[in-house]
Amino acid sequence: MEYMASQKLHALETTNTNSRCTPPLGKIKCNIDGVVFMNNEIVGWVAIVRSDSGHFVCCIIGFKSSILDPFMTEVITTCEAFLSLHSWHAKNAILEIDNRRLWDAYVASC
């Protein structure tokens, strides 16, 4: 399953992860993911932002020299995406989270 949450704490859920789901009209969607390169002791993250028509808007990429478990890498990825969206004053953003454990932690904190 794919889980998405906007900055206004609304949640959307889709059951088909094979097709790209565009956000509602007037919103943007930020799809995030993180990766751990154990051999090089580096973590990385990427966030792809798309418009309501599905067009590419921008990409946020980051790397950090560290050894973190995959969950903490996803946490950093999510924080970086939130900070970037906040700095752009993007109030109509939907953040797509594909990590169930992170989603559950987020929902529990609300």
Coordinates of C-alpha atoms in Angstrom, one line a residue:
M1 CA 0.0 0.0 0.0
E2 CA 1.0 3.6 -0.6
Y3 CA 0.4 6.2 2.1
M4 CA 0.4 9.9 1.7
A5 CA -0.1 12.8 4.1
S6 CA -0.4 16.5 3.4
Q7 CA 1.0 19.3 5.6
K8 CA -2.6 19.8 6.8
L9 CA -2.5 16.2 8.2
H10 CA -5.1 14.8 5.7
A11 CA -4.4 11.3 4.6
L12 CA -5.0 9.5 1.3
E13 CA -4.6 5.8 0.6
T14 CA -4.3 4.0 -2.7
T15 CA -4.2 0.2 -3.3
N16 CA -2.4 0.2 -6.6
T17 CA 1.3 1.0 -6.3
N18 CA 2.1 0.2 -9.9
S19 CA 0.5 3.3 -11.4
R20 CA 1.3 6.9 -10.6
C21 CA -1.5 8.7 -8.7
T22 CA -1.6 12.4 -9.4
P23 CA -2.7 14.7 -6.5
P24 CA -6.0 16.6 -6.5
L25 CA -6.3 19.7 -8.6
G26 CA -4.2 22.6 -7.1
K27 CA -1.9 20.4 -5.1
I28 CA 1.6 19.0 -5.6
K29 CA 2.8 15.6 -4.6
C30 CA 6.2 14.8 -3.1
N31 CA 7.3 11.1 -3.4
I32 CA 10.2 10.4 -1.0
D33 CA 12.6 7.5 -0.5
G34 CA 15.9 6.9 1.2
V35 CA 18.8 4.5 0.7
V36 CA 21.6 3.2 2.9
F37 CA 25.0 2.4 1.2
M38 CA 26.5 0.2 3.9
N39 CA 29.9 -0.4 2.2
N40 CA 30.5 3.3 1.8
E41 CA 28.9 4.4 5.1
I42 CA 26.6 6.9 3.3
V43 CA 22.9 7.4 3.5
G44 CA 21.0 9.2 0.7
W45 CA 17.6 10.4 0.0
V46 CA 15.5 11.7 -2.9
A47 CA 12.2 13.5 -3.1
I48 CA 10.4 13.9 -6.5
V49 CA 7.8 16.7 -6.6
R50 CA 5.1 16.5 -9.3
S51 CA 2.2 18.9 -10.2
D52 CA -1.5 18.0 -10.1
S53 CA -1.1 17.1 -13.8
G54 CA 1.7 14.7 -13.1
H55 CA 4.5 16.9 -14.5
F56 CA 7.9 17.0 -12.9
V57 CA 8.4 20.1 -10.7
C58 CA 11.7 19.5 -9.0
C59 CA 13.9 16.9 -7.2
I60 CA 15.4 17.2 -3.8
I61 CA 18.6 15.0 -3.3
G62 CA 20.8 14.7 -0.3
F63 CA 23.6 12.5 1.1
K64 CA 25.2 12.2 4.5
S65 CA 28.3 10.4 5.6
S66 CA 26.8 8.1 8.3
I67 CA 25.7 4.6 9.1
L68 CA 22.0 4.7 9.9
D69 CA 19.4 2.0 9.8
P70 CA 16.9 2.2 7.0
F71 CA 14.1 3.5 9.2
M72 CA 16.2 6.5 10.4
T73 CA 17.2 7.1 6.8
E74 CA 13.5 7.4 5.9
V75 CA 13.0 9.7 8.9
I76 CA 15.8 12.0 7.6
T77 CA 14.3 11.8 4.1
T78 CA 10.9 12.9 5.4
C79 CA 12.3 15.7 7.5
E80 CA 14.3 17.1 4.5
A81 CA 11.2 16.9 2.3
F82 CA 9.1 18.7 4.9
L83 CA 11.7 21.4 5.4
S84 CA 12.0 22.0 1.6
L85 CA 8.3 22.2 1.1
H86 CA 8.0 24.5 4.1
S87 CA 10.7 26.8 2.8
W88 CA 8.8 27.0 -0.6
H89 CA 5.6 27.9 1.4
A90 CA 3.9 24.9 -0.3
K91 CA 0.7 24.6 1.7
N92 CA -1.0 22.3 -0.8
A93 CA 1.6 19.5 -0.7
I94 CA 0.9 15.8 -0.3
L95 CA 3.8 13.8 1.0
E96 CA 3.9 10.2 -0.2
I97 CA 5.4 7.9 2.4
D98 CA 6.1 4.2 1.4
N99 CA 7.4 3.1 4.8
R100 CA 4.6 1.6 6.9
R101 CA 6.6 1.9 10.1
L102 CA 7.2 5.6 9.5
W103 CA 3.6 6.2 8.6
D104 CA 2.4 4.4 11.8
A105 CA 4.8 6.6 13.9
Y106 CA 3.5 9.7 12.2
V107 CA -0.1 8.8 12.7
A108 CA 0.5 7.9 16.4
S109 CA 2.1 11.4 17.0
C110 CA -0.9 13.3 15.7

